[in-house]
Structures are given as structure tokens and as C-alpha cells.
Amino acid sequence: MPQNADNVLDHFNLFRQPEYIEMFEKKKREFENHAPDAEVERVREWAKTKEYQEKNFAREALTVNPAKACQPLGAVFASLGFEQTIPFVHGSQGCVAYYRSHFSRHFKEPTSCVSSSMTEDAAVFGGLNNMIDGLANTYNMYKPKMISVSTTCMAEVIGDDLNAFIKTSKEKGSVPQEFDVPFAHTPAFVGSHVTGYDNVMKGMVEHFWNGKAGTAPKLERVPNNKINFIGGFDGYVVGNIREVKRMFDSMGVEYTIFGDPSDVWDTPTDGEFRMYDGGTTLEDAANAIHAKATFSMQHFSTEKTLPLIAESGMETYSFHHPIGVRATDEFLMKVSEVTGKPISKELTRERGRLVDAIADSSAHLHGKRFAIYGDPDLCYGLAAFLMELGAEPITVLASNGGKAWEEKMNQLFASSPFGKNCKAYPGKDLWHMRSLLFTEPVDFLIGNTYGKYLERDTGTPLIRIGFPVFDRHHYHRYPVWGYQGGLNVLVWLLDKVFDEIDRNTNVVAKSDYSFDIIR
Amino acid sequence: MSLAQPESIEDIKARNKALIKEVLEVYPEKTAKRRAKHLNTFEDGKPDCGVKSNIKSIPGVMTIRGCAYAGSKGVVWGPIKDMIHISHGPVGCGQYSWASRRNYYIGTTGIDTFGTMQFTSDFQEKDIVFGGDKKLAKLIDEIQELFPLNKGISVQSECPIGLIGDDIEAVSKAKTKEYNGHTIVPVRCEGFRGVSQSLGHHLANDAIRDWVFDKMEGKPALFEPTPYDVAIIGDYNIGGDAWSSRILLEEMGLRVVAQWSGDGTIAELEATPRAKLNVLHCYRSMNYISRHMEEKYGIPWVEYNFFGPSKIEESLRKIASHFDDKIKEGAERVIAKYSPLMDAVIAKYRPRLEGKKVMLFVGGLRPRHVIGAYEDLGMEIVGTGYEFGHNDDYQRTTHYVKDGTLIYDDVTGFEFEKFVEKIQPDLVGSGIKEKYVFQKMGVPFRQMHSWDYSGPYHGYDGFAIFARDMDMAINSPVWKFAKAPWAA
């Protein structure tokens, strides 16, 4: 009997006991109609070949293991960035269960969000009644300051009109007339989660600056000295936003973080559940129109939001998820230039420390070949950092990247000798990546949790940077932006490099002469 | 914020009544009236729990429920390991349900098994406008080319499919013909259908009936039948649950010819009509196909419960009662074999858990099924409810719960939070969306869908893990730190 009360075996070890192994073999042999092992082995080897890769890349209809989610997920992320705001997703309710689970698995935090729970009758007659009842219930139960409405594909396919529905709901008394209900159409069959983020942020700007869907006067812009900061869809939002605030404070920059879920996804365990915490105040969201300029940390997360902001007459600047020395330099220099505030001594020291750390460690990264996948801006930021470390981002893949992203990546590759052999893959998935890892092997893979399947199948060690990360805890609390963030990323890269060196040199009397204690 | 615990049953019932009244006050009148039907206190001797169920969730209240797609793809079909399950529609549904349910299986993923992969048609605007049937046909060709060892394909419909009028049945039929009878199963499990995951289970069951059973006539049997052939129905092998169950059935002398659907294969589905008895764990999600097999093939089915030694013992005897003395003796032998282990587990953990109060809110089976396991450890269930149970589940629940248990059907985020705040249980067992809410409140929590990434919990081997996990949740030192020493 394998189990024992003194040393309880769970799934990690229980099923390796002989009783279970025998049971598995019998099941396979007698009942599974399993293909002969030799045939499985043949196909497994074939799937590693160039020939298979060609067929794999010829796919037109099938997507396998994509590295992207749908618009509504990004919509919920963006909505949670505002004070006491509850995201309200108009459409089928199962979607909301999925978004909440997805975020909770990444952040290890609660994620509050409601659905209008549309079913068959709403599919036929439209979801107006669901909106009317839903807004009233949410308003009464959860006492929000704002309800941010977005859609699922169901509501989009049947063509529900959010503007009209919200107006009617207010007329029916679901929420007070003056209550803030910004909205955005976020069809799941267009773009990805970063598009949904963009649409909601654009909806916020539209709502607060441009007259709340015709129910308030448009705001008149009276420029001040502040800047607006938009982070984009970001799995490191908790650490990153705090780091950005610290950097701005250190420079004496006056700012508004436009969209800040860093507190609601990082509440303490102290006996109280805070459904709401932190976030951009509604007042600040409105007053953001007066800012001197808006900075977006992720260009492809704000492609529609920034042009709308620019219409107000302010300057906008966008970056590609800046990571490392050069990218942080550019970001801070632009902030300094726009605000007239010099980059602080403190930040200059931090920069020097990051350069110091790179100098100490670059020998272990120089010439190493990497594959990266993730959201378009994150891919860019990581690739740029690798190149300044002397590493080569050989394969860079974004399932939700397009032509514009590909061109940007090519410009980046062309800017350095370390980009010479590198290639960007827009619109591809992780099954494409699997082929590439076999046919053009690299030393390390950077990606989210799903990359562990690639690590298992191809033997390429995975460094977990991205969203979602379900199977490692608390990394979202660390920034990857700023010089401190660069240091964090550097350490994560090095940890894996050193672990691999140790793993490759730990065979007694075979390779352990290189099992050095000093590296 | 701990409150004085009520002492008598009457006190408890009065408290529950007041609590229900209190939570209903927050709702607009119409909603309060509707929600009132889903909240009650169990009264001993009643035939059910006094709540309405399997009714549409109310918009805007933060229901915990999912959708029909989740019930079909996520629960029933997804675990069939040698088939490829296409999430047909936009990318999200497949992404959020990708490998998150921990249906363990053995196989070479991507080559002969596909359980932890996400196959999707990733619908774009043009597919909505012009329809997705051509894309589906092409996609099936691509699957056949790139994954030649797949034993079948299922088409799991997401919301748009039923709204844009696609004919996935026609595509499936045509492709089955083109690929020499290859199993291709269209499932109409669009997320807007029904009121919860539950309809998805039913639709998935029906699809097995129509597209597996009805298409396999004339296919040769893979094995010679024996009088002791059984199929495990409704075990999704979460953390290996079906394995720690199967081992007991085999030890008592039965032959398990199929597992539905955890670590299952299409061959096992096809073999099941040849079984002598279907043993059904998750009644909610697979009673439909069990009833069908009873009607069409004359196979009896029996519900069993493999949580905790009391229920396992009862269930082993119940299953054995369908067979001859050899199996009955086998059941006794198994019970005797494991009883020293069970005694040791209880001796170790019961003193640490005795008298602890638990509130549950899970899917369609566990809100009643796990109660015995807690009671074996001396713990008490003070509240329970189903995300998507039906009236027959609430009837069955009466055999498990005590007089005065608080019952909440399709509980809302607000209600659950209030109930836990007032009742102050020692443990809450529910899902990922609830976990961190209660932990913030300082209440120990275990996920009772995914076993909080542990498991198995089924069977004797599983009970030891269950006991260990409940102990580590409740007796973790961390809960003593929730209040800062200087805080009032």
C-alpha cells in the first residue's frame, strides 16, 4: 500500500508507486486502443523536423496554443484601474467567471466583476432588460462610484447598443442620471486583450473629457504642469505602477496615473476584504485633460486611446514596455524634457547600479540565444534589453502582433549587431514556436506559464516573464520598469543561466569539475 | 469580528433567518424577491432543502456560475485525452479554460494525447460576417495533417456559432465521411444557452449519445467481456481522483473498462455499452448518459461516493451488491485492507480538526459529497450550496446535511461574503474566485474544484491527502498574523 499517514503522498509521488504504474499500463494495453509505441515515437520525431515545420507554418485556419486572450479580458483590466469601479460585462455570464479566474490565478488576488447574464431570450430580444436590471443590482449591492461597461462577443454579434442601453437604463432609474457609466464595445473576435484594454481606456477618455455621452458639457482644456501616465495591459502592474510613482516622486514630477489597479490587486490580509482599493479617482480622470502630455508605456496597448487624447490638444508619447538601461533612459529623458524636471540624483545612481550589475554579469549572457513570446510591447522591451546585454533575441513571437509590430521589431534588430540573426513572427502561436525551437534552437526561452510545455517538449529552459504566470508566485509584485525593474529582469535571467550551468555540470566524476562555487 | 456562536438548533435557525433577511435588504425589491427563493435553512424531515435551483442568474449580482461551454468543453469532453477539442469561436474561451482543471492523464501531449493544449478557430470579424463553416472544414484538414494520431475531434461551440447560423453538424458529417469514419462530434454548447454549466453537461452527454454511440454500431469490440466489467462515469481525474478510485474497484475484483472522462479515450467511451454496471460519481454532469445506457443497453447504474472512509465503505458495498460473492468478499477485503490506514489518518488529524465548522459552495456534486469526509474528521458543515445543482441534487443533499444548515443556491458574491462574515466558519471550501476574498478576511480556505492544486481526494489514498490539506489550511500559523499586534 503506497499511502501512509506519517508521510502522506499526493499526486507528485503517489502515482509513481508500483501499484499505480501497473494499473496505468494495464489500462493502456487493454482499453485505450493506443497507437503502437513505435508509431508514437515516429510521429514525435517527425514533429521536430523542418518538413513538419513547413506544414505547421502553412496553417491557415487552425490556431494551437495561442499567446493571446480576448478583448473583454483587457477591458476588465482597464476598468479595475479606477477608484471604486466595478467592471460590468454585457453578455454571457460564463465569460466573467473566466476573466475573474484568470486574473485571480495570476495575481493570487480576488477580482470583482459582474455580468449582465444574457441567455437565449436575450439572444433573441437583445439584452436591454439585462442591462436595466443588472445596473440596478450592481449599483445597490456593491455601492460603486462608477460602473464600467464592456461587452462579450455575444452582445456584439446580436448588435446591442451600449450607449442607447445605458441611456435607457438611466431613464428607468437603474442608476442616477449623473452616475458615471463609461462604456466600450469590446468584441472578442477583433484583436486581443490589449485591444480591449485600449478600447476601455479610450472609452474612459471619451466619457470624462468629451461630455459623458452627451449628458454633461465637454471639458475645456486648461493646460497645467501635470503629465498623465498610462501603463497598458501589464502582468507586472502591481510592481510597475509603484515603481513609476516612485520615479516620478523622486523627480518631483506632478502626474496622474490614468488607470491604476496596483492597489486593488495587492490588498493586505488583515481581516477585511476590500472589494475596492486605490485606483485613479474620477476627479483625476476628468482633470487629466488639463495635463501637459500623456505618456503611454505600451504603444500597442493604446493605439486608439492616444490619438483621442491628442485631439484634446496635448502631446502624447508612447514607448514599447521599456526595460533596461537605454529604454529607461529614453523614457526618463522624455519625462524630464516635457516636465522640465531634471532626472534626480537618486535615479542617476540607480542607473549606475544597473550598469554596474550588467558589467558584473554580462559575460554570462553575452552571445546567448533567446526566443521570446508575449504581448507586442513586452516582446520589444525584452528584446531590446537582451541586445544591450549582448544577447541575441533570435526568435520573437507575438500572437497578437501585426505588420506594424513586425516593422518595429525589424528596426530594432537592425539597430545592433546583436539583432543580425533575429526574426519577428507576428500572428503566430506557440505550436509554431515549438517547431522553431526544434529547427533553430536557442539557449533560453522567455514567456508566460504556458511556455513550460515548450520547455518540456524541446528542452529549452524557460524564464517566466509575461502574463499569465500561474505556476510561480508573486513576481507581479516586482517591477520590470525603471532601473530597479531592469535589475529584477537581469537577476531572473541570470538565475536561470546559472541554474542551467549547474544542472549541466553536476554529474559526479563526469562533469563536476565545472561545478564551480564561484561564477 | 467573531460573534458569539448560537448554541441550540433553534438559535441557529433564527440566526440564519435573520441573516437571510439582512442580505436580501440590499437588493432592489424585484431582485430580493427572486433571491429569497434560493436561500433557506434545512429543516430535518423535509424532502429537499427548501430552495429553488437551476434558474437563471440575476444580472449584475456577481454570480459564481459559468456557462454551457465550460460544462461541455471544460468538464465533459476536454478530458478525453486522445481527441482534439476545438474551441470554436473567438480565442478567449479556450484560453481561459486551457489546462486549468487539472484533468490528469498519461500520454505524449501533442502527439497521441492533447489534453493540455488549446485548439481554437480564433474567430475574426470576417468569420462572424461570412460564417465559420469553411474555416472549420479547413481546420479539421489541418488537424488531420499535423496531428495524425488523434482519435477524434470535437467541435465545442462558443457563443457566436449559434448566433450566426453556422452548420457545424454538416461540416462534421462531411469530414467524418472524408476521413473514413473518423469521429467528429459537433456540440452546441454556446455559452448563452441555459443558466449555467449544467446545460453544457447535458448537451455534451447528448453528443456522446448521438455522435459516438449511434455512430459506432458494427465496430468490433476491443476485448472479450467478463461478468465483472464496470465503467467509471463522472470522474474527471482531477489531481488523479479517478486513479485512486479505479485502484479500489480493481482491487475488489472488478474490471474497469472505461473512465469517463478523466484520462479517458474514445475507445473507452465506445466500450462502455458493453459494461455490466456503470458506477456514477458525478451524478449532476453524467446522469443523462447513464440513464440513456440503462434504457438503450440495459446497463444499470449506481451512484457512489468516494470521499472519506465512511462513504467509501458504504459505496464499495453498494457497488458489490450488484455482483456475486466473489466481488462482495472483494469489497470486504478492500475495506479491511485500508482500515488501518484510515484509522491512522483519523488518529493523526481528527484531534486537530474536531469541531471545526465548514462552509461550502461548489458545483453540482461536492456540496453534498464531501460532507462525509469532513465528518470523518470530526468537522461540521454549517452551510452549503450549489453553483448549478438541480432540485434532485437538493433532495439528495438532505441525506447529508444536519438540521439547521444554511443553504444558498447560486450564491452571489455579496451574500457569500456576508454569510461567512457573520457565521465565522473555521474553513470555507469553494473556488478560485472566492479563495482570496475569504483569505483576506482571515478565514482559512481550500479550493474544492481543483483541490487547490493538490489531490487526489477520492478513495482511501485520497482521503489521507484531504485530511492533510484541511489540517494545513486551518492550522496554518499565518491566520494568527492577520491582525497587527498594535491594531485595535
mmCIF file of C-alpha atoms in Angstrom, chain A residues 292-461:
data_model
loop_
_atom_site.group_PDB
_atom_site.id
_atom_site.type_symbol
_atom_site.label_atom_id
_atom_site.label_comp_id
_atom_site.label_asym_id
_atom_site.label_seq_id
_atom_site.Cartn_x
_atom_site.Cartn_y
_atom_site.Cartn_z
ATOM 1 C CA LYS A 292 0.693 68.848 -20.464
ATOM 2 C CA ALA A 293 1.232 65.462 -22.013
ATOM 3 C CA THR A 294 0.274 61.813 -21.810
ATOM 4 C CA PHE A 295 2.840 59.041 -21.636
ATOM 5 C CA SER A 296 1.886 55.531 -22.637
ATOM 6 C CA MET A 297 4.260 52.781 -21.609
ATOM 7 C CA GLN A 298 2.848 50.400 -24.237
ATOM 8 C CA HIS A 299 2.254 51.745 -27.710
ATOM 9 C CA PHE A 300 0.239 48.771 -28.947
ATOM 10 C CA SER A 301 -1.968 48.831 -25.825
ATOM 11 C CA THR A 302 -3.013 52.412 -26.521
ATOM 12 C CA GLU A 303 -3.192 52.724 -30.302
ATOM 13 C CA LYS A 304 -6.697 54.194 -30.199
ATOM 14 C CA THR A 305 -6.540 55.911 -26.829
ATOM 15 C CA LEU A 306 -3.559 58.126 -27.589
ATOM 16 C CA PRO A 307 -4.943 59.689 -30.792
ATOM 17 C CA LEU A 308 -8.151 60.563 -28.937
ATOM 18 C CA ILE A 309 -6.110 62.124 -26.157
ATOM 19 C CA ALA A 310 -4.112 64.045 -28.757
ATOM 20 C CA GLU A 311 -7.367 65.511 -30.071
ATOM 21 C CA SER A 312 -7.645 67.443 -26.813
ATOM 22 C CA GLY A 313 -4.533 69.312 -27.874
ATOM 23 C CA MET A 314 -1.992 67.692 -25.599
ATOM 24 C CA GLU A 315 1.192 65.947 -26.579
ATOM 25 C CA THR A 316 1.366 62.171 -26.416
ATOM 26 C CA TYR A 317 4.363 59.897 -26.195
ATOM 27 C CA SER A 318 4.415 56.152 -26.383
ATOM 28 C CA PHE A 319 7.031 53.550 -25.561
ATOM 29 C CA HIS A 320 7.405 49.821 -26.008
ATOM 30 C CA HIS A 321 7.391 48.466 -22.495
ATOM 31 C CA PRO A 322 10.812 49.961 -21.726
ATOM 32 C CA ILE A 323 13.133 47.536 -19.959
ATOM 33 C CA GLY A 324 16.813 48.093 -19.236
ATOM 34 C CA VAL A 325 19.238 50.997 -19.422
ATOM 35 C CA ARG A 326 18.664 52.602 -22.790
ATOM 36 C CA ALA A 327 14.883 52.278 -22.807
ATOM 37 C CA THR A 328 14.584 53.663 -19.282
ATOM 38 C CA ASP A 329 16.962 56.492 -20.215
ATOM 39 C CA GLU A 330 14.763 57.432 -23.145
ATOM 40 C CA PHE A 331 11.618 57.306 -21.048
ATOM 41 C CA LEU A 332 13.023 59.426 -18.218
ATOM 42 C CA MET A 333 14.691 61.908 -20.550
ATOM 43 C CA LYS A 334 11.398 62.459 -22.324
ATOM 44 C CA VAL A 335 9.605 62.918 -18.996
ATOM 45 C CA SER A 336 12.297 65.355 -17.943
ATOM 46 C CA GLU A 337 12.135 67.232 -21.227
ATOM 47 C CA VAL A 338 8.359 67.580 -21.103
ATOM 48 C CA THR A 339 8.087 68.483 -17.426
ATOM 49 C CA GLY A 340 11.265 70.499 -17.140
ATOM 50 C CA LYS A 341 12.214 68.466 -14.060
ATOM 51 C CA PRO A 342 15.729 67.092 -14.084
ATOM 52 C CA ILE A 343 16.279 63.378 -13.645
ATOM 53 C CA SER A 344 17.039 63.026 -9.963
ATOM 54 C CA LYS A 345 20.390 62.136 -8.466
ATOM 55 C CA GLU A 346 18.743 59.157 -6.880
ATOM 56 C CA LEU A 347 17.647 57.794 -10.271
ATOM 57 C CA THR A 348 21.029 58.568 -11.776
ATOM 58 C CA ARG A 349 22.629 56.493 -9.011
ATOM 59 C CA GLU A 350 20.199 53.685 -9.701
ATOM 60 C CA ARG A 351 21.093 53.820 -13.365
ATOM 61 C CA GLY A 352 24.743 53.469 -12.445
ATOM 62 C CA ARG A 353 23.946 50.499 -10.265
ATOM 63 C CA LEU A 354 22.119 48.750 -13.084
ATOM 64 C CA VAL A 355 25.058 49.386 -15.432
ATOM 65 C CA ASP A 356 27.325 48.085 -12.695
ATOM 66 C CA ALA A 357 25.272 44.926 -12.347
ATOM 67 C CA ILE A 358 25.292 44.365 -16.109
ATOM 68 C CA ALA A 359 29.029 44.841 -16.231
ATOM 69 C CA ASP A 360 29.432 42.289 -13.422
ATOM 70 C CA SER A 361 27.326 39.688 -15.141
ATOM 71 C CA SER A 362 27.276 40.259 -18.869
ATOM 72 C CA ALA A 363 29.853 37.550 -19.539
ATOM 73 C CA HIS A 364 27.190 35.002 -18.701
ATOM 74 C CA LEU A 365 24.664 36.495 -21.100
ATOM 75 C CA HIS A 366 26.825 37.681 -23.960
ATOM 76 C CA GLY A 367 26.124 35.724 -27.134
ATOM 77 C CA LYS A 368 23.345 33.663 -25.545
ATOM 78 C CA ARG A 369 20.472 32.985 -27.907
ATOM 79 C CA PHE A 370 16.910 33.625 -26.763
ATOM 80 C CA ALA A 371 13.404 33.051 -28.012
ATOM 81 C CA ILE A 372 10.745 35.405 -26.659
ATOM 82 C CA TYR A 373 6.979 35.420 -26.919
ATOM 83 C CA GLY A 374 4.321 37.610 -25.361
ATOM 84 C CA ASP A 375 2.407 40.813 -25.959
ATOM 85 C CA PRO A 376 3.887 43.018 -28.695
ATOM 86 C CA ASP A 377 5.290 45.759 -26.492
ATOM 87 C CA LEU A 378 6.673 43.380 -23.885
ATOM 88 C CA CYS A 379 8.441 41.419 -26.623
ATOM 89 C CA TYR A 380 10.007 44.617 -27.882
ATOM 90 C CA GLY A 381 11.127 45.735 -24.440
ATOM 91 C CA LEU A 382 12.674 42.375 -23.620
ATOM 92 C CA ALA A 383 14.385 42.042 -26.996
ATOM 93 C CA ALA A 384 15.897 45.495 -26.651
ATOM 94 C CA PHE A 385 17.195 44.690 -23.171
ATOM 95 C CA LEU A 386 18.692 41.382 -24.304
ATOM 96 C CA MET A 387 20.539 43.175 -27.077
ATOM 97 C CA GLU A 388 22.053 45.639 -24.656
ATOM 98 C CA LEU A 389 23.200 42.690 -22.572
ATOM 99 C CA GLY A 390 24.956 41.302 -25.631
ATOM 100 C CA ALA A 391 22.455 38.502 -26.039
ATOM 101 C CA GLU A 392 20.563 37.695 -29.227
ATOM 102 C CA PRO A 393 16.755 37.608 -29.364
ATOM 103 C CA ILE A 394 16.772 35.091 -32.221
ATOM 104 C CA THR A 395 13.043 34.383 -32.291
ATOM 105 C CA VAL A 396 10.447 36.924 -31.167
ATOM 106 C CA LEU A 397 6.821 35.905 -31.490
ATOM 107 C CA ALA A 398 3.609 37.786 -30.722
ATOM 108 C CA SER A 399 0.289 36.067 -31.445
ATOM 109 C CA ASN A 400 -1.336 39.488 -31.202
ATOM 110 C CA GLY A 401 1.370 41.340 -33.095
ATOM 111 C CA GLY A 402 0.711 42.678 -36.581
ATOM 112 C CA LYS A 403 2.595 44.196 -39.503
ATOM 113 C CA ALA A 404 3.376 47.426 -37.674
ATOM 114 C CA TRP A 405 4.869 45.488 -34.808
ATOM 115 C CA GLU A 406 6.936 43.372 -37.166
ATOM 116 C CA GLU A 407 8.395 46.503 -38.765
ATOM 117 C CA LYS A 408 9.206 47.954 -35.360
ATOM 118 C CA MET A 409 10.973 44.755 -34.383
ATOM 119 C CA ASN A 410 12.948 44.730 -37.623
ATOM 120 C CA GLN A 411 14.085 48.304 -36.984
ATOM 121 C CA LEU A 412 15.195 47.252 -33.528
ATOM 122 C CA PHE A 413 17.105 44.243 -34.872
ATOM 123 C CA ALA A 414 18.777 46.440 -37.479
ATOM 124 C CA SER A 415 19.963 48.838 -34.797
ATOM 125 C CA SER A 416 22.508 46.465 -33.280
ATOM 126 C CA PRO A 417 24.879 43.714 -34.371
ATOM 127 C CA PHE A 418 23.168 41.505 -31.796
ATOM 128 C CA GLY A 419 19.978 41.716 -33.831
ATOM 129 C CA LYS A 420 21.564 40.425 -37.001
ATOM 130 C CA ASN A 421 20.191 36.885 -36.919
ATOM 131 C CA CYS A 422 16.887 37.736 -35.308
ATOM 132 C CA LYS A 423 13.395 37.432 -36.696
ATOM 133 C CA ALA A 424 9.951 38.568 -35.606
ATOM 134 C CA TYR A 425 6.890 36.355 -36.026
ATOM 135 C CA PRO A 426 3.613 38.284 -35.916
ATOM 136 C CA GLY A 427 0.331 36.413 -35.621
ATOM 137 C CA LYS A 428 1.941 33.047 -34.853
ATOM 138 C CA ASP A 429 1.200 30.747 -31.931
ATOM 139 C CA LEU A 430 3.128 28.522 -29.565
ATOM 140 C CA TRP A 431 2.829 25.496 -31.835
ATOM 141 C CA HIS A 432 4.768 27.499 -34.426
ATOM 142 C CA MET A 433 7.210 28.363 -31.658
ATOM 143 C CA ARG A 434 7.587 24.662 -30.896
ATOM 144 C CA SER A 435 8.751 23.982 -34.452
ATOM 145 C CA LEU A 436 11.134 26.923 -34.347
ATOM 146 C CA LEU A 437 12.681 25.752 -31.092
ATOM 147 C CA PHE A 438 13.462 22.414 -32.759
ATOM 148 C CA THR A 439 14.745 23.749 -36.068
ATOM 149 C CA GLU A 440 16.502 26.859 -34.793
ATOM 150 C CA PRO A 441 17.452 26.010 -31.234
ATOM 151 C CA VAL A 442 18.119 28.744 -28.712
ATOM 152 C CA ASP A 443 19.641 28.672 -25.248
ATOM 153 C CA PHE A 444 16.671 30.094 -23.371
ATOM 154 C CA LEU A 445 13.000 30.798 -23.850
ATOM 155 C CA ILE A 446 11.197 33.772 -22.306
ATOM 156 C CA GLY A 447 7.435 33.595 -21.965
ATOM 157 C CA ASN A 448 4.478 33.049 -19.666
ATOM 158 C CA THR A 449 3.437 29.921 -17.821
ATOM 159 C CA TYR A 450 2.304 28.092 -20.967
ATOM 160 C CA GLY A 451 5.946 28.110 -22.056
ATOM 161 C CA LYS A 452 6.546 25.243 -19.655
ATOM 162 C CA TYR A 453 5.064 22.887 -22.236
ATOM 163 C CA LEU A 454 7.680 24.121 -24.729
ATOM 164 C CA GLU A 455 10.379 23.712 -22.126
ATOM 165 C CA ARG A 456 9.255 20.123 -21.505
ATOM 166 C CA ASP A 457 8.987 19.205 -25.198
ATOM 167 C CA THR A 458 12.048 20.956 -26.583
ATOM 168 C CA GLY A 459 14.337 21.080 -23.559
ATOM 169 C CA THR A 460 14.708 24.862 -23.861
ATOM 170 C CA PRO A 461 14.906 26.339 -20.356
#
